[in-house]
PDB file of C-alpha atoms in Angstrom:
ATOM      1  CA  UNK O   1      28.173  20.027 -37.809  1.00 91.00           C
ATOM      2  CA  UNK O   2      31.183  17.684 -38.341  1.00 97.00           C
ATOM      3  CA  UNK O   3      32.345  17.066 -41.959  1.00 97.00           C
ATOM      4  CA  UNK O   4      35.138  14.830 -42.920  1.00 98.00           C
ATOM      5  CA  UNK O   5      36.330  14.709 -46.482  1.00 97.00           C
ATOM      6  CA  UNK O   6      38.059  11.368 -47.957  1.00 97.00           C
ATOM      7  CA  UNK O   7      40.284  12.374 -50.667  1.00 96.00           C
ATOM      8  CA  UNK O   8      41.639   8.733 -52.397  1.00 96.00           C
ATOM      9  CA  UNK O   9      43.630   7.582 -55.652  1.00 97.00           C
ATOM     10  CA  UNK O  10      41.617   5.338 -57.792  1.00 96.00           C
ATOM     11  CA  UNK O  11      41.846   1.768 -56.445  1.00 96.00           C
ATOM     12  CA  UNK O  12      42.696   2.642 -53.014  1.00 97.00           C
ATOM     13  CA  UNK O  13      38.921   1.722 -51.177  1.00 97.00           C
ATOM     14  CA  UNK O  14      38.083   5.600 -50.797  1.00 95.00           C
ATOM     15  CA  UNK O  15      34.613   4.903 -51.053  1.00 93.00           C
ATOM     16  CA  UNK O  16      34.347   1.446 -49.090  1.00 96.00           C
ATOM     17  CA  UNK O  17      36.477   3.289 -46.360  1.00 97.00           C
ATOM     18  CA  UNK O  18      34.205   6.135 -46.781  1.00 96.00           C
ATOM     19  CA  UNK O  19      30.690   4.051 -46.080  1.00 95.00           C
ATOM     20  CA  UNK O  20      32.457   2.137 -43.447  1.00 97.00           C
ATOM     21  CA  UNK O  21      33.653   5.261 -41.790  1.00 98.00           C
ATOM     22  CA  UNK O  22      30.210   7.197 -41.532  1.00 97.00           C
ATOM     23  CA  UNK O  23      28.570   3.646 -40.487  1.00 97.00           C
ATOM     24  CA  UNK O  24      31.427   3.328 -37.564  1.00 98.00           C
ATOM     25  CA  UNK O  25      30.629   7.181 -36.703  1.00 98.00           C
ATOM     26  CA  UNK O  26      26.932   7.389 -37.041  1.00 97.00           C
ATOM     27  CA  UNK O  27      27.616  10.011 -39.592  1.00 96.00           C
ATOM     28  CA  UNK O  28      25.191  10.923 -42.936  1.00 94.00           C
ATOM     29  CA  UNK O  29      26.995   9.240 -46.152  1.00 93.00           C
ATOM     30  CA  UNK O  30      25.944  11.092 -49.464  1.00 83.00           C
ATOM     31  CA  UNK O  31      26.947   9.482 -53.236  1.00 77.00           C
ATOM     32  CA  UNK O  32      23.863   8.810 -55.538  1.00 76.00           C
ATOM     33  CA  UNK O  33      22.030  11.161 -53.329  1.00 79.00           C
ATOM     34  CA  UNK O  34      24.214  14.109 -54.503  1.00 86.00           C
ATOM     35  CA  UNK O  35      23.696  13.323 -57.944  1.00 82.00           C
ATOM     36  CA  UNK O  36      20.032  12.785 -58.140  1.00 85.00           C
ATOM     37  CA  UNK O  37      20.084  16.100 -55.597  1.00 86.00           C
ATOM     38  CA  UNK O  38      22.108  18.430 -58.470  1.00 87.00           C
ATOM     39  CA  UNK O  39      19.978  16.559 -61.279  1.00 86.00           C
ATOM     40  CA  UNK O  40      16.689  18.057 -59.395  1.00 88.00           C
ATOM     41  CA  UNK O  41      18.182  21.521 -58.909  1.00 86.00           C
ATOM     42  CA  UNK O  42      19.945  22.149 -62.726  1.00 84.00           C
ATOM     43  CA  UNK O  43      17.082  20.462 -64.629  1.00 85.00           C
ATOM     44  CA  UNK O  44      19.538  17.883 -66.171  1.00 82.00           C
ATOM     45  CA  UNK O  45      19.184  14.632 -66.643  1.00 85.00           C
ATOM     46  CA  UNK O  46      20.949  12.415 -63.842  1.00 81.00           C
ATOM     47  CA  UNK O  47      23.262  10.340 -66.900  1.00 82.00           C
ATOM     48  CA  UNK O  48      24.497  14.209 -68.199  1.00 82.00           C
ATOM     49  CA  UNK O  49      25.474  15.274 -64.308  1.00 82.00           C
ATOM     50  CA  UNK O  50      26.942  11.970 -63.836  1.00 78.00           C
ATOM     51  CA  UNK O  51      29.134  12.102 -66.648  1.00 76.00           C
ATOM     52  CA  UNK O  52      30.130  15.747 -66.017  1.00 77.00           C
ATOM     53  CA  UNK O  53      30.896  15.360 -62.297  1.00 71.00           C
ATOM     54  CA  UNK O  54      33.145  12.317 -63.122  1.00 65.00           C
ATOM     55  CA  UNK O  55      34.887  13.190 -66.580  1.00 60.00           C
ATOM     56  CA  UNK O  56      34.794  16.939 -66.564  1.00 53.00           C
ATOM     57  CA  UNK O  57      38.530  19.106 -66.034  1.00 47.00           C
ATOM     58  CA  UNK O  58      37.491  22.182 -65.867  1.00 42.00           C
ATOM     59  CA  UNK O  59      40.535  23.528 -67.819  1.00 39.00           C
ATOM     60  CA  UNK O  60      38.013  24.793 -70.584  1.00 37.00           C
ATOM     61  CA  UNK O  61      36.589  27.396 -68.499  1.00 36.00           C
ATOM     62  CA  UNK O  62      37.578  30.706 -68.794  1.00 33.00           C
ATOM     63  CA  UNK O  63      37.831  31.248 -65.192  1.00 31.00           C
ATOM     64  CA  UNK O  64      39.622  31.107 -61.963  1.00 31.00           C
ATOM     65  CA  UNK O  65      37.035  29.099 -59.369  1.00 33.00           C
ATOM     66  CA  UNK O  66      35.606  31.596 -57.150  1.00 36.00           C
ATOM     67  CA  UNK O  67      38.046  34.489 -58.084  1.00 32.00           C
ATOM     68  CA  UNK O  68      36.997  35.667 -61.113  1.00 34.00           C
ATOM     69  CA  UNK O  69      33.600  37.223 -63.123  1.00 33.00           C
ATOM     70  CA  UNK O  70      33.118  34.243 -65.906  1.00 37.00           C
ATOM     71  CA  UNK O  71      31.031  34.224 -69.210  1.00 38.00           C
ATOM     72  CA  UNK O  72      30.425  31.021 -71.551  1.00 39.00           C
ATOM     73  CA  UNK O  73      29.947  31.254 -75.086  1.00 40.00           C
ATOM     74  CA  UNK O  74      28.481  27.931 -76.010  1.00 43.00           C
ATOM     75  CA  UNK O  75      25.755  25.620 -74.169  1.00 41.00           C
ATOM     76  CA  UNK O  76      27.810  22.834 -73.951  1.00 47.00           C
ATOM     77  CA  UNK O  77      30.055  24.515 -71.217  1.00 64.00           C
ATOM     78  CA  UNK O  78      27.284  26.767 -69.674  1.00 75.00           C
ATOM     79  CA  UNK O  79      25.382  23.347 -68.707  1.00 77.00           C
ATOM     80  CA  UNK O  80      28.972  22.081 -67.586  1.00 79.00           C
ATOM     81  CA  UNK O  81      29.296  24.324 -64.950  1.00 80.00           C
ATOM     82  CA  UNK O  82      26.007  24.834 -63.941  1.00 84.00           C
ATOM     83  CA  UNK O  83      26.338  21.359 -62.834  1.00 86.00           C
ATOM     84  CA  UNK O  84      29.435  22.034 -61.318  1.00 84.00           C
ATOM     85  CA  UNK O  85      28.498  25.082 -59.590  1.00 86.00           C
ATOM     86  CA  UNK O  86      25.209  22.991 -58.271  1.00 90.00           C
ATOM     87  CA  UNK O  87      27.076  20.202 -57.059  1.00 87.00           C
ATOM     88  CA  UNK O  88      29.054  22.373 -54.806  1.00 89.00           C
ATOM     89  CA  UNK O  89      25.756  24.036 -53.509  1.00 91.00           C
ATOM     90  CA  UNK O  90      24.452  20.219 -52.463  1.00 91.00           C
ATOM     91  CA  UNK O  91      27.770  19.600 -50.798  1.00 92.00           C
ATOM     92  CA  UNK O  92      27.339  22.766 -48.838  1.00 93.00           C
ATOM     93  CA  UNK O  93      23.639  22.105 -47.732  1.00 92.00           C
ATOM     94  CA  UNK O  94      24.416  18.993 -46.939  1.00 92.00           C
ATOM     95  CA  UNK O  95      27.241  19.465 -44.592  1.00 94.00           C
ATOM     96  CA  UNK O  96      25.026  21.910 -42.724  1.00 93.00           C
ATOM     97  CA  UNK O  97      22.612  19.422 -41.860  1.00 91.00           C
ATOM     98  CA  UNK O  98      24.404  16.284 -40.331  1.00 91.00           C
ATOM     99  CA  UNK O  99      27.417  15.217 -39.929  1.00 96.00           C
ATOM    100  CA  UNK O 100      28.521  13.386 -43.069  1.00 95.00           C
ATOM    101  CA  UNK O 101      31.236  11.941 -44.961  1.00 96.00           C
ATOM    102  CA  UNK O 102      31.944  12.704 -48.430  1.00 94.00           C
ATOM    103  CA  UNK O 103      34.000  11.307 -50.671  1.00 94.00           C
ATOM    104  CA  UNK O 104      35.793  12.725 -53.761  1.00 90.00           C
ATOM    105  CA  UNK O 105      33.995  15.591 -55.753  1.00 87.00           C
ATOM    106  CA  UNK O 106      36.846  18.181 -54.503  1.00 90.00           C
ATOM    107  CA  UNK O 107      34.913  18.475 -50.918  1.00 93.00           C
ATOM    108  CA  UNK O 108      37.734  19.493 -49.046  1.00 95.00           C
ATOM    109  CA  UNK O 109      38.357  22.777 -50.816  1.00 93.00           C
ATOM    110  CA  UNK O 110      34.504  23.464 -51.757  1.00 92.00           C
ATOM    111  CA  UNK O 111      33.406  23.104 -47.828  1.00 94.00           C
ATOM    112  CA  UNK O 112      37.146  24.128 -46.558  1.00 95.00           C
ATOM    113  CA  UNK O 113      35.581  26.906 -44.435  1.00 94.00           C
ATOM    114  CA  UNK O 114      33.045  24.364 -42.330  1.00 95.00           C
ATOM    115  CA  UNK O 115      36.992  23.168 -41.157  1.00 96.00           C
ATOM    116  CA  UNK O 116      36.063  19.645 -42.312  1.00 97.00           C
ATOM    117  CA  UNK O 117      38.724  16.801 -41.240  1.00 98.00           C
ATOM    118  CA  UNK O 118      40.796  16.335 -44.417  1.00 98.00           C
ATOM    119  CA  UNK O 119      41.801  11.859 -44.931  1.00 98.00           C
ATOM    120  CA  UNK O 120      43.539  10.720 -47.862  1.00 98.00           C
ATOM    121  CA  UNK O 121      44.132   7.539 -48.994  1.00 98.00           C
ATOM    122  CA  UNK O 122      46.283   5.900 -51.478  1.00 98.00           C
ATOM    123  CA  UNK O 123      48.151   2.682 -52.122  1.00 98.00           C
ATOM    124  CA  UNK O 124      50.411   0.603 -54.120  1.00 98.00           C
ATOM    125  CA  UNK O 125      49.561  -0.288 -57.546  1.00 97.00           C
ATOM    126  CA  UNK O 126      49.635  -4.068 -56.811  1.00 97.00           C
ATOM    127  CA  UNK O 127      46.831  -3.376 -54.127  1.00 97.00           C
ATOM    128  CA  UNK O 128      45.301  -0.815 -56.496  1.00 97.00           C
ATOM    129  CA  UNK O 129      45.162  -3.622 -59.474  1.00 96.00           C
ATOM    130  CA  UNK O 130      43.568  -6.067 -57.013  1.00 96.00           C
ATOM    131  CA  UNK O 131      40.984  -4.038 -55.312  1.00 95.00           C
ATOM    132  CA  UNK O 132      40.172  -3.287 -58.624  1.00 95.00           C
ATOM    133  CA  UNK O 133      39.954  -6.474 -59.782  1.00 93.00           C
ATOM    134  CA  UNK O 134      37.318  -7.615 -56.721  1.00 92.00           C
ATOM    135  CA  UNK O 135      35.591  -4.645 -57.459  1.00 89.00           C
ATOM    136  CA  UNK O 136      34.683  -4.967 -61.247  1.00 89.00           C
ATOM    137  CA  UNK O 137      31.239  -4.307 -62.993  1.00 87.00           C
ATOM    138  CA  UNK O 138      29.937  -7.792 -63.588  1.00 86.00           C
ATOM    139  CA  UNK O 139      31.098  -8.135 -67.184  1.00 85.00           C
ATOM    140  CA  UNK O 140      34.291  -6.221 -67.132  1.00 86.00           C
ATOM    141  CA  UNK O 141      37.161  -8.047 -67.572  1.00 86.00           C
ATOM    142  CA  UNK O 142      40.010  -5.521 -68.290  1.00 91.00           C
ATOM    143  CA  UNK O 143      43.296  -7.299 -68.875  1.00 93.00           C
ATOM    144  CA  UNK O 144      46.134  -6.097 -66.258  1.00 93.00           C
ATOM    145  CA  UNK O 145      47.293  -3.729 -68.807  1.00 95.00           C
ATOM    146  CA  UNK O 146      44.039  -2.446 -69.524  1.00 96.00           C
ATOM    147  CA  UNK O 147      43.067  -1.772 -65.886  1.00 95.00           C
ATOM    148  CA  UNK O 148      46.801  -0.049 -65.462  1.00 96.00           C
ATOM    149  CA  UNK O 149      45.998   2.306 -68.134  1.00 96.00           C
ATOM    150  CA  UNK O 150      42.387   2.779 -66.726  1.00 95.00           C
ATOM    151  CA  UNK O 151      43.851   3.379 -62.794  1.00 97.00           C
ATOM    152  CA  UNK O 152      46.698   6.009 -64.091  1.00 96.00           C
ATOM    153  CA  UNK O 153      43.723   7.572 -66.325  1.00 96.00           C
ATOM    154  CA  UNK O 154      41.880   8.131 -63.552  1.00 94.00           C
ATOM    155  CA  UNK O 155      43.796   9.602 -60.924  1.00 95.00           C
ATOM    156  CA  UNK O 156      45.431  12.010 -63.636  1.00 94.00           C
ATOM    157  CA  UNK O 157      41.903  13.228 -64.139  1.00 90.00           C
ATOM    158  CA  UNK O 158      41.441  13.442 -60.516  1.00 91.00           C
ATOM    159  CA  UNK O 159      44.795  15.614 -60.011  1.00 93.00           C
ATOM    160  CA  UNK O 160      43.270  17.628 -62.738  1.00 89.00           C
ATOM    161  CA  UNK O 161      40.519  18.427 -61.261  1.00 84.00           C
ATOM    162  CA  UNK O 162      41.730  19.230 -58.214  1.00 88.00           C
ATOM    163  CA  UNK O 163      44.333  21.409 -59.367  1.00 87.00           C
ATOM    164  CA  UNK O 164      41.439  23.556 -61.463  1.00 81.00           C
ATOM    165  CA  UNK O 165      39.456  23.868 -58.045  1.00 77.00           C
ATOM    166  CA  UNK O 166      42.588  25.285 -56.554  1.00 85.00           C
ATOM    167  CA  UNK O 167      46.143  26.107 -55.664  1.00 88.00           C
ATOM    168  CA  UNK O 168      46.327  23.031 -53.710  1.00 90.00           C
ATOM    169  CA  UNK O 169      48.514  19.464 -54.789  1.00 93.00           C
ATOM    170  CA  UNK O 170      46.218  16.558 -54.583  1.00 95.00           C
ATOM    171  CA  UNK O 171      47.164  13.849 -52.464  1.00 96.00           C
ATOM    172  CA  UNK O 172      50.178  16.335 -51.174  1.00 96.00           C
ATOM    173  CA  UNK O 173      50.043  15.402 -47.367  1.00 96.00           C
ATOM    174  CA  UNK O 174      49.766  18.995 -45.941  1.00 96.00           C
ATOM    175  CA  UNK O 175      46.627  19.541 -47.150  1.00 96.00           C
ATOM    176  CA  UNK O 176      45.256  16.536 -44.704  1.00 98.00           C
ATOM    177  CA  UNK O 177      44.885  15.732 -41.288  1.00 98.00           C
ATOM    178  CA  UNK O 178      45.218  12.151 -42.040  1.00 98.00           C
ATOM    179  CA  UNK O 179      46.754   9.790 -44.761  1.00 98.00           C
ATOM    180  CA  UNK O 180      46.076   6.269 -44.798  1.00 98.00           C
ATOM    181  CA  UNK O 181      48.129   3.776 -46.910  1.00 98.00           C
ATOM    182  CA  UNK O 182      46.194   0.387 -47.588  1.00 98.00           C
ATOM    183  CA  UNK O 183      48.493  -0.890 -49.845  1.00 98.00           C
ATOM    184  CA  UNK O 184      48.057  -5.096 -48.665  1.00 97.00           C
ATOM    185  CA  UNK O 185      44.814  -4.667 -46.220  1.00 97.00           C
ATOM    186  CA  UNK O 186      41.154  -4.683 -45.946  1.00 97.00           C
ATOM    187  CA  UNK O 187      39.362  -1.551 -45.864  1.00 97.00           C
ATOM    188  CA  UNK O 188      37.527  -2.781 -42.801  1.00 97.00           C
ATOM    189  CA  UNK O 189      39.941  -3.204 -40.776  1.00 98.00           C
ATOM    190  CA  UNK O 190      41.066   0.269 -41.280  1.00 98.00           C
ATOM    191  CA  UNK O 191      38.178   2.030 -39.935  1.00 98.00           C
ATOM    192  CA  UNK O 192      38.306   1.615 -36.396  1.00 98.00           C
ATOM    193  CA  UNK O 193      41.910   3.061 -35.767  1.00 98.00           C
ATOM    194  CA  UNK O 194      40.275   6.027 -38.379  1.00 98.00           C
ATOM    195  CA  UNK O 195      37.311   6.389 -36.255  1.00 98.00           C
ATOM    196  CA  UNK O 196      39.307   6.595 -33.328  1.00 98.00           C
ATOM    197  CA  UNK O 197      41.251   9.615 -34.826  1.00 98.00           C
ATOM    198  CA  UNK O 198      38.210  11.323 -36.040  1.00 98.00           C
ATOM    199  CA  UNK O 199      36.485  11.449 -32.679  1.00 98.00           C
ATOM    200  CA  UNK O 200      39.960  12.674 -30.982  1.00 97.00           C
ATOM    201  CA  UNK O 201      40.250  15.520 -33.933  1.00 97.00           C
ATOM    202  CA  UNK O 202      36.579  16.608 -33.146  1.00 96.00           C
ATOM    203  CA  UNK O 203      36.934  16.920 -29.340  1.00 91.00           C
TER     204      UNK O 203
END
């Protein structure tokens, strides 16, 4: 099966590129379907994984990811890995099926031996403050100080992450085949060029 991976800062269309992307390839796209997938399989209600899989830093855990025997002495982190550890499970069963995109949830170093294709994207923080901006929650109307705070929150948590899943620097450009800038441009105009790429890296 072919598996790409779409790494992205916060604000930088990751997963508008990565919809696009699978829709330009014919590929499966997975997001709510993961969650309600690891909610079935731990027993947890689909709120609790959500909140887990997107505010979680796993630098709590006694443990080195994969290395390393682990024991928890309290529920609250036994139920936080479990839906760690069953998130990675779905990824895995779902990459073995179709060929998919997924984006975020450390994919490229939970699936790295399927050899997915690796993209990145980032951007400038004037295009990450805009995109953020035509993107809100109906509702939310976070000043440009607020939303600042909220972007650099966000990708620290997401370097966080990644650096407890492994060894690796997120958003370092060795560990992808592919980093897109889209500081000043429209996601959609992106994809074709990034489709192009994909089906050269594949043949």
């Amino acid at each position: 099966m072919k598996v790409i991976t779409v790494g992205r800062e916060f604000g930088s269309g990751g997963r508008e590129f990565g919809k696009r992307l699978a829709e330009e390839l014919g590929f499966a796209y997975y997001d709510e379907e993961i969650l309600r997938a690891i909610s079935e399989k731990s027993g947890l209600a689909q709120s609790y994984v959500n909140s887990v899989v997107e505010k979680t830093s796993l630098q709590s855990y006694p443990i080195t990811y994969g290395k390393t025997f682990f024991m928890f002495n309290d529920m609250t982190t036994d139920a936080q890995w479990k839906v760690i550890q069953t998130q990675n499970d779905v990824l895995k069963e779902l990459a073995q099926k179709f060929d998919c995109v997924f984006v975020g949830r450390c994919s490229d170093v939970v699936l790295d031996k399927l050899n997915p294709l690796k993209i990145f994207l980032y951007s400038d923080m004037e295009s990450k403050l805009a995109r953020c901006k035509a993107k809100a929650p109906e509702g939310e109307n976070l000043s440009d100080k607020e939303l600042l705070k909220k972007i650099k929150e966000t990708n620290k948590k997401r370097e966080r992450y990644y650096r407890d899943f492994s060894d690796r620097t997120w958003g370092a450009k060795e560990n992808y085949h592919l980093c897109i800038n889209t500081s000043g441009q429209e996601i959609k105009n992106l994809v074709p060029t990034a489709a192009a790429f994909c089906r050269a890296w594949f043949k």
